Amino acid sequence: MTRTRRGLALVAAVGLGLGVPGQAAVADQRDAVVWTETGAVRGSVTDQARVFQGIPYAAPPVGELRWQDPKPAAAWRGVRDGTRPGPACPQGPVEVPGGSKNEDCLYLNVTTPSEPAEGATAPKPVVVWVHGGGFYMGAGSNYHAERMAARGDVVVVTINYRLGVFGFFGHPGLSGSGTFGLKDQQAAMSWVARNAASFGGDPRNITIAGQSAGGISNCAHLTSPTARGLFDKAVLQSGSCDLDWLDNFDYRGQSADAIYEPLSSLEAQGRRAATDLGCEGEHDAAVLSCLRGLPVDKLMPKLDKFIQPAYGTEVLPENPADAIRYGRVQRVPVLAGHTRDEMTQSTSFYDQGKPMSGATYQAVMRETFGEHKDEVEARYPERAYDSAALRWAAITTDRKWACNQYSTSRALNRHVPVYQYEFADPDAPLLSPAPPTMPMGAQHASELWSLFDLHGIAAEFTPEQRRLSDQMIDYWAGFARSGDPGDADGPRWPRFRAGDRTPHVLALAPGAGGIRPVDLAAQDHCGFWAELEGGENGAGTDHR
């Protein structure tokens, strides 16, 4: 099947000091050293936070450990230098300068406030951040969490996990096919639960959060038996369990597909890839031995050919979308949402690196929607958009992202508390230094600037955007603390209730009145899309 890469791109008690694993550590103002279960780590101190980087949470998945479940990290003597991140997992140069070819990459980073909040004595909530990047790029160290930790008074852990062919490869006879990256994430969560107290965190109050591939991962963990009990809340940013797309959505010639893949399909693809790589034979064990012996360089051309977690496995017995629909989901609160203009990113370079032209728009509308083309265009009239590219971006944003997220929230809300948002800053900071070729609005991943300094760079916010960023950190931290973002000061955040006449999705935009409830199902035509594809009328896209 054809895969999309562009649409998923786009990542001490009260202090930090010496302590004993599993116990609250005592703050040491002279330096930043903590004891973990495998040894002591010295971090760095900023005005806002103490940061511990490059901590191994699992053994290097190299040699015979390639395509095996993560194994425990080895202990070390002395005090480990935690002032620099560990290597990123193998990938190209988009998210990591120069790329990476280092399989020894299962590291995490811990950020805590430099000083306890006034009057605070209790352990802090812990947020475990799972980066995005389409399952083929990204690193936890790209997300500098000092602002979130300091303002939110939380402990933030950012993690690496195996990517692409190293994390989601499958082959007959290979135990764990298609789920090694998810198992890495679960190993990191387990490490956090065992070591959180040494950093002042509460091991009984862990929130997993992530964007794009990270949000999709967390949706999977909500339904994974092997993740049961590893976290207490989940945040899904631009990553729903219902995420799928129709032909041509991100680029011309793309086939309709969904984000999770059946194991049988993945293993068939893995067998073909093994043949391409020169590893073939009658015995699966010999083929896998050959593949494990290949250098990283040999596997890199297959990196982005394996970017869909597999179901029908120990980690995901069934498609997470179906599991949630039938109530086979962890009973934890969920905060979920998307950006208002998710698809401007891919539409901006749809035509050989340029925004979609009018001619291309007409062609892909016919190819994608066929006899329903006129119905779709009537919902998105030409007069409402300044260009064909923006019209296509609106159509595909609603169909691929907004209504699928609404569908996931609707299914989850039958079993757990759900809070949904739409990030709607029309002038969100750009993700690339290159001048935009069309208006980008609140493009995919643009909300990340409000929570992190990406690659250590602080966004150039207007005063209104700075206030929005502060409010979002308050909401996210409030959710991590209690399971209700409404516990934070600021505009009320209503709980999601599908079918309620009262708007129940919170729009997040700067300026007076920018944070307000909206009727997302009506705004984004979710009833129309559901009816068009035979789903539940008005309930969001339900097309399986």
Coordinates of C-alpha atoms in Angstrom, one line a residue:
M1 CA 0.0 0.0 0.0
T2 CA 1.1 3.6 -0.6
R3 CA 2.1 5.4 2.5
T4 CA 1.9 9.1 3.3
R5 CA 5.0 10.8 4.8
R6 CA 4.0 14.4 4.5
G7 CA 0.7 14.3 6.4
L8 CA 2.3 13.0 9.6
A9 CA 5.4 15.1 9.6
L10 CA 5.9 16.8 11.7
V11 CA 8.2 16.9 18.5
A12 CA 13.9 15.2 44.2
A13 CA 11.0 16.0 46.2
V14 CA 10.2 19.7 45.4
G15 CA 13.7 20.0 43.9
L16 CA 16.4 18.0 42.2
G17 CA 19.2 16.6 44.3
L18 CA 20.6 13.4 45.6
G19 CA 18.1 10.8 46.4
V20 CA 17.3 7.1 46.4
P21 CA 15.4 5.5 43.6
G22 CA 11.7 5.1 44.5
Q23 CA 12.0 7.7 47.3
A24 CA 11.7 11.5 47.4
A25 CA 15.1 13.0 47.0
V26 CA 16.4 15.9 49.0
A27 CA 17.2 19.1 47.1
D28 CA 20.8 20.0 46.8
Q29 CA 21.3 23.6 45.7
R30 CA 25.0 23.1 44.9
D31 CA 24.5 20.9 41.8
A32 CA 21.9 18.9 40.1
V33 CA 22.5 15.2 40.8
V34 CA 19.9 12.5 41.2
W35 CA 20.1 8.8 41.7
T36 CA 18.2 6.6 39.2
E37 CA 17.8 2.9 39.4
T38 CA 20.9 2.4 37.3
G39 CA 23.1 5.2 38.7
A40 CA 23.6 8.8 39.5
V41 CA 23.1 11.6 36.8
R42 CA 24.3 15.2 36.9
G43 CA 22.1 17.6 34.9
S44 CA 22.3 21.3 34.2
V45 CA 20.6 24.3 35.8
T46 CA 18.8 27.1 34.1
D47 CA 16.8 30.1 35.5
Q48 CA 13.6 28.1 35.1
A49 CA 14.5 24.4 35.4
R50 CA 16.9 21.6 36.0
V51 CA 17.4 19.4 33.0
F52 CA 18.8 15.8 32.9
Q53 CA 19.5 14.6 29.4
G54 CA 20.6 11.4 27.8
I55 CA 19.5 9.0 30.5
P56 CA 19.3 5.4 29.1
Y57 CA 15.9 3.7 29.8
A58 CA 16.7 0.5 27.9
A59 CA 19.7 -1.3 26.5
P60 CA 20.9 -0.4 23.1
P61 CA 18.8 -2.3 20.5
V62 CA 21.8 -3.3 18.4
G63 CA 23.1 -6.6 17.0
E64 CA 20.8 -9.5 18.1
L65 CA 18.6 -6.9 20.0
R66 CA 17.6 -5.3 16.7
W67 CA 13.9 -6.0 16.4
Q68 CA 13.5 -7.4 19.9
D69 CA 11.5 -5.9 22.8
P70 CA 13.6 -3.4 24.8
K71 CA 15.8 -4.9 27.4
P72 CA 16.8 -3.2 30.8
A73 CA 19.6 -0.6 30.7
A74 CA 22.9 -1.5 32.3
A75 CA 24.0 0.2 35.5
W76 CA 27.0 2.5 35.6
R77 CA 29.6 3.6 38.2
G78 CA 30.2 7.2 39.2
V79 CA 28.0 10.2 38.1
R80 CA 26.8 10.2 34.5
D81 CA 27.0 13.4 32.5
G82 CA 23.4 14.4 31.9
T83 CA 24.0 17.8 30.3
R84 CA 23.7 16.6 26.7
P85 CA 21.1 14.5 24.9
G86 CA 21.7 11.0 23.8
P87 CA 21.8 10.1 20.1
A88 CA 18.6 10.3 18.1
C89 CA 17.3 7.1 16.5
P90 CA 18.3 6.5 12.9
Q91 CA 16.6 9.0 10.5
G92 CA 17.2 11.6 7.8
P93 CA 18.2 15.2 8.4
V94 CA 14.8 16.8 8.6
E95 CA 14.3 16.8 12.3
V96 CA 18.0 16.1 13.4
P97 CA 20.8 18.1 11.8
G98 CA 22.8 15.7 9.6
G99 CA 20.4 12.9 10.4
S100 CA 21.4 9.9 12.6
K101 CA 22.6 6.4 12.0
N102 CA 23.0 5.4 15.6
E103 CA 20.8 2.5 16.8
D104 CA 22.0 3.1 20.4
C105 CA 19.2 5.7 20.9
L106 CA 16.9 4.6 23.7
Y107 CA 17.4 7.7 25.9
L108 CA 15.1 10.1 27.7
N109 CA 15.4 13.6 29.2
V110 CA 13.9 14.9 32.5
T111 CA 13.0 18.6 33.1
T112 CA 11.8 19.9 36.5
P113 CA 11.3 23.3 37.9
S114 CA 14.4 24.8 39.4
E115 CA 12.5 25.9 42.5
P116 CA 9.4 24.5 44.1
A117 CA 6.2 26.4 43.6
E118 CA 5.3 28.5 46.6
G119 CA 3.8 26.3 49.3
A120 CA 4.3 23.2 47.3
T121 CA 5.4 20.1 49.1
A122 CA 3.7 17.3 47.3
P123 CA 5.2 15.3 44.5
K124 CA 4.6 16.9 41.1
P125 CA 2.5 15.5 38.2
V126 CA 4.6 13.9 35.5
V127 CA 4.1 14.5 31.8
V128 CA 5.8 11.9 29.4
W129 CA 6.1 13.5 26.0
V130 CA 6.0 11.2 22.9
H131 CA 7.4 13.1 19.9
G132 CA 5.8 13.2 16.5
G133 CA 7.4 12.9 13.1
G134 CA 5.4 10.4 11.1
F135 CA 7.1 7.4 12.9
Y136 CA 10.2 8.0 10.8
M137 CA 11.8 11.1 12.3
G138 CA 12.1 13.2 15.5
A139 CA 13.7 13.1 18.9
G140 CA 12.7 13.8 22.4
S141 CA 15.6 16.3 22.8
N142 CA 14.0 18.6 20.2
Y143 CA 11.3 19.6 22.7
H144 CA 12.8 21.9 25.4
A145 CA 10.3 21.8 28.3
E146 CA 11.7 24.4 30.7
R147 CA 8.6 26.7 30.3
M148 CA 6.1 23.9 30.8
A149 CA 8.0 22.5 33.8
A150 CA 8.4 25.9 35.5
R151 CA 5.0 27.5 34.8
G152 CA 3.0 24.3 35.1
D153 CA 5.0 23.0 38.1
V154 CA 5.3 19.6 36.6
V155 CA 8.0 17.1 35.7
V156 CA 8.4 16.7 32.0
V157 CA 10.0 13.6 30.4
T158 CA 10.8 13.6 26.7
I159 CA 11.7 10.3 25.1
N160 CA 13.3 8.7 22.0
Y161 CA 11.9 5.5 20.4
R162 CA 12.8 3.4 17.5
L163 CA 11.6 4.7 14.2
G164 CA 10.6 3.5 10.7
V165 CA 12.1 0.2 9.7
F166 CA 13.9 -0.1 13.0
G167 CA 10.7 0.4 15.1
F168 CA 7.8 -0.9 13.0
F169 CA 9.3 -3.6 10.7
G170 CA 7.4 -6.9 10.5
H171 CA 8.3 -10.3 9.1
P172 CA 6.8 -13.8 9.6
G173 CA 8.5 -15.5 12.6
L174 CA 9.5 -12.2 14.1
S175 CA 8.0 -11.8 17.6
G176 CA 6.8 -8.2 18.1
S177 CA 6.4 -7.4 14.4
G178 CA 5.3 -3.8 13.8
T179 CA 5.3 -2.7 17.5
F180 CA 8.9 -2.3 18.7
G181 CA 8.6 1.5 18.7
L182 CA 5.4 1.2 20.9
K183 CA 7.1 -1.2 23.2
D184 CA 10.0 1.3 23.6
Q185 CA 7.5 4.0 24.6
Q186 CA 6.0 1.6 27.1
A187 CA 9.4 0.8 28.5
A188 CA 10.0 4.5 29.0
M189 CA 6.7 4.9 30.8
S190 CA 7.7 2.0 33.1
W191 CA 11.1 3.6 33.7
V192 CA 9.3 6.9 34.6
A193 CA 7.0 5.1 37.1
R194 CA 10.1 3.5 38.8
N195 CA 12.2 6.6 38.9
A196 CA 9.8 9.6 39.0
A197 CA 10.1 10.1 42.8
S198 CA 13.8 10.8 42.5
F199 CA 13.1 13.8 40.3
G200 CA 10.3 15.0 42.6
G201 CA 7.6 13.5 40.5
D202 CA 4.5 11.5 41.5
P203 CA 4.7 7.9 40.1
R204 CA 0.9 7.6 40.8
N205 CA 0.1 10.6 38.5
I206 CA 1.7 10.1 35.1
T207 CA 0.2 11.7 31.9
I208 CA 1.3 10.6 28.5
A209 CA 1.1 13.4 25.9
G210 CA 2.2 13.5 22.3
Q211 CA 1.5 15.1 18.9
S212 CA 1.0 13.6 15.5
A213 CA 2.8 10.2 15.6
G214 CA 3.0 10.8 19.3
G215 CA -0.7 11.3 19.7
I216 CA -1.4 8.3 17.5
S217 CA 0.9 6.2 19.7
N218 CA -0.9 7.4 22.8
C219 CA -4.3 6.5 21.3
A220 CA -2.8 3.0 20.7
H221 CA -1.6 2.8 24.3
L222 CA -5.2 3.6 25.5
T223 CA -6.2 0.2 24.0
S224 CA -3.0 -1.8 24.5
P225 CA -3.0 -4.6 27.2
T226 CA 0.7 -4.2 27.6
A227 CA 0.3 -0.5 28.6
R228 CA -2.3 -1.2 31.3
G229 CA -1.5 0.7 34.5
L230 CA 1.5 2.6 33.0
F231 CA -0.2 6.0 32.9
D232 CA -3.1 7.9 34.5
K233 CA -4.2 10.3 31.7
A234 CA -3.6 10.8 28.0
V235 CA -3.2 13.8 25.7
L236 CA -3.7 13.3 21.9
Q237 CA -2.6 16.2 19.8
S238 CA -3.3 15.9 16.1
G239 CA -3.4 12.1 16.5
S240 CA -6.7 10.3 16.7
C241 CA -7.4 6.6 16.6
D242 CA -9.7 7.1 13.7
L243 CA -7.1 8.8 11.5
D244 CA -7.4 7.8 7.9
W245 CA -7.4 9.5 4.5
L246 CA -8.7 9.3 1.0
D247 CA -6.9 9.2 -2.3
N248 CA -4.6 12.1 -3.1
F249 CA -5.0 13.8 0.3
D250 CA -1.4 14.7 0.9
Y251 CA 0.1 14.3 -2.6
R252 CA -1.1 13.2 -6.1
G253 CA -1.3 9.5 -6.4
Q254 CA -1.5 8.7 -2.7
S255 CA -3.8 5.8 -2.0
A256 CA -6.6 5.8 0.7
D257 CA -5.3 4.2 3.9
A258 CA -5.5 4.3 7.7
I259 CA -2.8 4.8 10.3
Y260 CA -2.8 1.3 11.8
E261 CA -2.0 -1.7 9.7
P262 CA -3.0 -5.4 10.0
L263 CA -0.2 -7.7 11.0
S264 CA -0.6 -10.0 8.0
S265 CA -0.2 -7.0 5.6
L266 CA 2.8 -5.8 7.4
E267 CA 4.5 -9.2 7.4
A268 CA 3.9 -9.6 3.7
Q269 CA 5.5 -6.3 3.1
G270 CA 8.4 -7.2 5.3
R271 CA 9.0 -10.4 3.3
R272 CA 9.2 -8.4 0.1
A273 CA 11.6 -5.9 1.7
A274 CA 13.8 -8.7 2.9
T275 CA 14.1 -10.0 -0.6
D276 CA 14.9 -6.5 -1.9
L277 CA 17.7 -6.3 0.7
G278 CA 19.2 -9.6 -0.3
C279 CA 18.0 -11.7 2.6
E280 CA 15.7 -14.5 1.4
G281 CA 15.4 -18.2 2.0
E282 CA 13.0 -20.9 3.1
H283 CA 13.6 -20.4 6.8
D284 CA 12.5 -17.2 8.6
A285 CA 15.2 -17.5 11.2
A286 CA 17.9 -17.4 8.6
V287 CA 16.3 -14.4 6.9
L288 CA 16.0 -12.5 10.2
S289 CA 19.6 -13.4 11.0
C290 CA 20.7 -11.9 7.7
L291 CA 18.6 -8.8 8.2
R292 CA 20.0 -8.3 11.7
G293 CA 23.5 -8.5 10.2
L294 CA 22.9 -5.7 7.8
P295 CA 24.5 -2.3 8.5
V296 CA 22.3 0.7 9.3
D297 CA 23.1 2.3 5.9
K298 CA 21.7 -0.7 4.1
L299 CA 18.4 -0.4 5.9
M300 CA 18.0 3.4 5.6
P301 CA 16.3 3.3 2.1
K302 CA 13.5 1.3 3.8
L303 CA 13.2 3.7 6.8
D304 CA 9.9 5.3 5.8
K305 CA 8.4 2.2 4.3
F306 CA 7.4 0.9 7.8
I307 CA 5.6 3.7 9.6
Q308 CA 2.3 2.2 10.7
P309 CA 1.9 0.3 14.0
A310 CA 0.6 -3.2 13.5
Y311 CA -2.6 -4.6 15.1
G312 CA -3.4 -8.3 15.5
T313 CA -0.4 -8.3 17.9
E314 CA 0.3 -8.7 21.6
V315 CA 0.6 -4.9 21.9
L316 CA -2.5 -4.1 19.8
P317 CA -4.8 -7.2 19.6
E318 CA -7.2 -5.2 17.4
N319 CA -7.4 -1.9 15.5
P320 CA -7.4 0.8 18.3
A321 CA -10.3 2.6 16.5
D322 CA -12.4 -0.5 16.9
A323 CA -11.2 -1.2 20.5
I324 CA -12.3 2.2 21.6
R325 CA -15.6 2.0 19.8
Y326 CA -16.4 -1.3 21.7
G327 CA -15.2 0.1 25.0
R328 CA -11.9 -1.9 25.3
V329 CA -10.0 1.1 26.5
Q330 CA -8.2 2.2 29.7
R331 CA -10.4 4.2 32.0
V332 CA -8.4 7.4 32.1
P333 CA -9.2 11.0 31.3
V334 CA -8.3 12.2 27.8
L335 CA -7.5 15.6 26.4
A336 CA -7.5 15.7 22.6
G337 CA -7.5 18.1 19.7
H338 CA -6.2 19.3 16.4
T339 CA -5.1 22.5 14.6
R340 CA -7.6 24.5 12.6
D341 CA -5.5 24.4 9.4
E342 CA -3.8 21.0 9.6
M343 CA -3.5 20.5 5.8
T344 CA -2.0 23.8 4.7
Q345 CA 1.4 22.2 5.3
S346 CA 1.1 19.5 2.7
T347 CA -1.0 21.6 0.3
S348 CA 1.7 24.3 0.2
F349 CA 4.1 22.0 -1.7
Y350 CA 1.5 19.8 -3.4
D351 CA 2.6 20.7 -7.0
Q352 CA 6.3 19.9 -7.2
G353 CA 7.0 22.0 -4.1
K354 CA 4.5 24.7 -4.9
P355 CA 0.9 25.3 -3.6
M356 CA -1.8 23.3 -5.4
S357 CA -2.9 25.0 -8.6
G358 CA -6.5 25.4 -9.8
A359 CA -6.0 22.7 -12.5
T360 CA -4.6 20.2 -10.0
Y361 CA -7.5 21.0 -7.6
Q362 CA -10.1 20.2 -10.3
A363 CA -8.3 16.9 -11.2
V364 CA -7.8 15.6 -7.7
M365 CA -11.4 16.5 -6.7
R366 CA -12.7 14.3 -9.6
E367 CA -10.2 11.5 -8.8
T368 CA -10.9 11.6 -5.1
F369 CA -14.6 12.2 -4.8
G370 CA -16.0 11.1 -8.1
E371 CA -19.8 11.4 -8.2
H372 CA -19.7 13.2 -4.9
K373 CA -17.5 16.0 -6.1
D374 CA -20.4 18.5 -6.4
E375 CA -21.7 17.7 -3.0
V376 CA -18.3 18.3 -1.4
E377 CA -17.8 21.6 -3.3
A378 CA -21.2 22.8 -2.2
R379 CA -20.1 22.5 1.4
Y380 CA -16.9 24.3 0.6
P381 CA -18.0 27.0 -1.9
E382 CA -15.2 28.6 -4.0
R383 CA -16.2 32.2 -2.8
A384 CA -15.2 31.3 0.7
Y385 CA -11.5 30.7 -0.1
D386 CA -8.8 32.9 -1.6
S387 CA -7.2 30.1 -3.6
A388 CA -7.8 26.5 -4.7
A389 CA -5.0 25.4 -2.4
L390 CA -6.8 26.9 0.6
R391 CA -10.0 25.3 -0.5
W392 CA -8.4 21.8 -0.7
A393 CA -6.7 22.4 2.6
A394 CA -10.0 23.1 4.3
I395 CA -11.7 20.1 2.8
T396 CA -8.9 17.7 3.7
T397 CA -8.4 19.2 7.2
D398 CA -12.0 18.5 8.1
R399 CA -12.2 15.1 6.5
K400 CA -8.8 13.7 7.6
W401 CA -8.2 15.5 11.0
A402 CA -11.0 17.4 12.6
C403 CA -13.9 15.0 12.1
N404 CA -11.8 11.9 12.7
Q405 CA -10.7 13.5 16.0
Y406 CA -14.3 14.2 16.8
S407 CA -15.2 10.6 16.1
T408 CA -12.5 9.4 18.4
S409 CA -13.6 11.8 21.1
R410 CA -17.2 10.7 20.7
A411 CA -16.3 7.0 21.1
L412 CA -14.0 7.7 24.1
N413 CA -16.6 9.8 25.8
R414 CA -18.9 6.8 26.2
H415 CA -16.3 5.4 28.7
V416 CA -14.0 8.2 30.0
P417 CA -14.0 12.0 30.5
V418 CA -12.9 13.8 27.4
Y419 CA -11.8 17.4 26.8
Q420 CA -11.3 18.5 23.2
Y421 CA -9.7 21.6 21.7
E422 CA -9.0 23.2 18.3
F423 CA -5.9 25.3 18.1
A424 CA -7.0 28.2 16.0
D425 CA -4.3 30.9 15.9
P426 CA -4.5 32.3 12.4
D427 CA -1.0 33.7 12.6
A428 CA 0.7 30.9 14.5
P429 CA 4.5 31.0 14.3
L430 CA 5.9 29.1 11.3
L431 CA 7.7 25.8 11.6
S432 CA 10.3 26.6 8.9
P433 CA 12.5 29.6 8.4
A434 CA 11.7 29.6 4.7
P435 CA 9.1 32.2 3.7
P436 CA 5.7 30.5 3.3
T437 CA 4.3 30.1 -0.2
M438 CA 0.7 30.5 0.9
P439 CA -1.1 31.4 4.2
M440 CA -0.4 28.6 6.7
G441 CA -2.7 29.6 9.5
A442 CA -2.7 27.1 12.4
Q443 CA -0.9 24.5 10.4
H444 CA 0.0 20.9 11.6
A445 CA 2.2 21.1 14.7
S446 CA 2.0 24.8 15.1
E447 CA 0.5 24.5 18.6
L448 CA 3.8 23.0 19.7
W449 CA 5.4 26.4 20.0
S450 CA 2.9 27.2 22.8
L451 CA 4.1 24.3 24.9
F452 CA 7.8 24.0 24.1
D453 CA 10.9 25.8 22.8
L454 CA 11.4 23.7 19.7
H455 CA 15.1 22.8 19.2
G456 CA 15.8 25.2 22.0
I457 CA 14.4 28.2 20.0
A458 CA 11.7 30.3 21.7
A459 CA 8.9 31.5 19.4
E460 CA 8.6 35.2 18.6
F461 CA 5.2 35.7 20.1
T462 CA 3.0 38.8 20.2
P463 CA 1.8 39.7 23.7
E464 CA -1.6 38.0 22.8
Q465 CA 0.1 34.9 21.7
R466 CA 2.3 34.8 24.8
R467 CA -0.9 34.9 26.9
L468 CA -2.3 32.1 24.9
S469 CA 0.8 30.0 25.4
D470 CA 0.7 30.6 29.1
Q471 CA -3.0 29.7 29.2
M472 CA -2.3 26.5 27.2
I473 CA 0.5 25.4 29.6
D474 CA -1.9 26.1 32.5
Y475 CA -4.6 23.9 30.9
W476 CA -2.2 21.1 30.1
A477 CA -0.6 21.2 33.6
G478 CA -4.1 21.4 35.2
F479 CA -5.1 18.3 33.2
A480 CA -1.9 16.5 34.3
R481 CA -2.6 17.4 37.9
S482 CA -6.3 16.5 38.2
G483 CA -7.6 15.1 34.9
D484 CA -9.6 18.3 34.3
P485 CA -8.0 21.3 32.4
G486 CA -10.7 23.4 33.8
D487 CA -9.0 23.4 37.1
A488 CA -6.6 26.0 35.7
D489 CA -7.4 29.7 36.0
G490 CA -8.8 31.1 32.7
P491 CA -11.8 30.6 30.4
R492 CA -13.9 27.6 31.3
W493 CA -13.2 24.4 29.4
P494 CA -16.4 22.4 29.0
R495 CA -16.3 18.6 29.1
F496 CA -16.9 17.0 25.7
R497 CA -20.5 15.8 25.3
A498 CA -21.4 14.7 21.7
G499 CA -25.0 15.6 20.8
D500 CA -25.2 18.3 23.4
R501 CA -26.6 21.6 22.0
T502 CA -24.1 23.5 24.0
P503 CA -20.7 23.9 22.1
H504 CA -18.2 21.6 23.8
V505 CA -14.9 21.9 22.0
L506 CA -12.6 24.7 23.1
A507 CA -11.1 26.9 20.4
L508 CA -7.7 28.2 21.4
A509 CA -6.7 31.5 19.7
P510 CA -5.0 34.7 20.9
G511 CA -6.8 37.9 21.6
A512 CA -10.0 38.9 23.4
G513 CA -12.6 36.2 23.0
G514 CA -10.0 33.9 21.3
I515 CA -10.6 31.1 23.8
R516 CA -14.2 30.1 23.5
P517 CA -16.4 27.0 23.0
V518 CA -17.2 26.1 19.4
D519 CA -19.6 23.6 17.8
L520 CA -16.9 21.7 15.9
A521 CA -19.2 19.1 14.3
A522 CA -21.2 21.9 12.6
Q523 CA -18.2 24.1 11.9
D524 CA -16.2 21.3 10.2
H525 CA -19.2 19.6 8.5
C526 CA -18.7 16.3 10.4
G527 CA -22.3 15.2 10.0
F528 CA -21.9 15.7 6.2
W529 CA -18.7 13.6 6.0
A530 CA -20.3 10.8 8.2
E531 CA -23.4 10.7 6.0
L532 CA -21.4 10.8 2.8
E533 CA -19.3 7.8 3.8
G534 CA -22.1 5.8 5.5
G535 CA -21.2 6.6 9.1
E536 CA -23.3 7.8 12.0
N537 CA -25.1 11.0 10.9
G538 CA -23.8 13.9 12.7
A539 CA -21.5 11.9 14.9
G540 CA -18.2 12.4 13.1
T541 CA -16.6 10.3 10.5
D542 CA -17.1 6.6 11.1
H543 CA -16.2 4.8 7.9
R544 CA -15.0 1.3 8.8

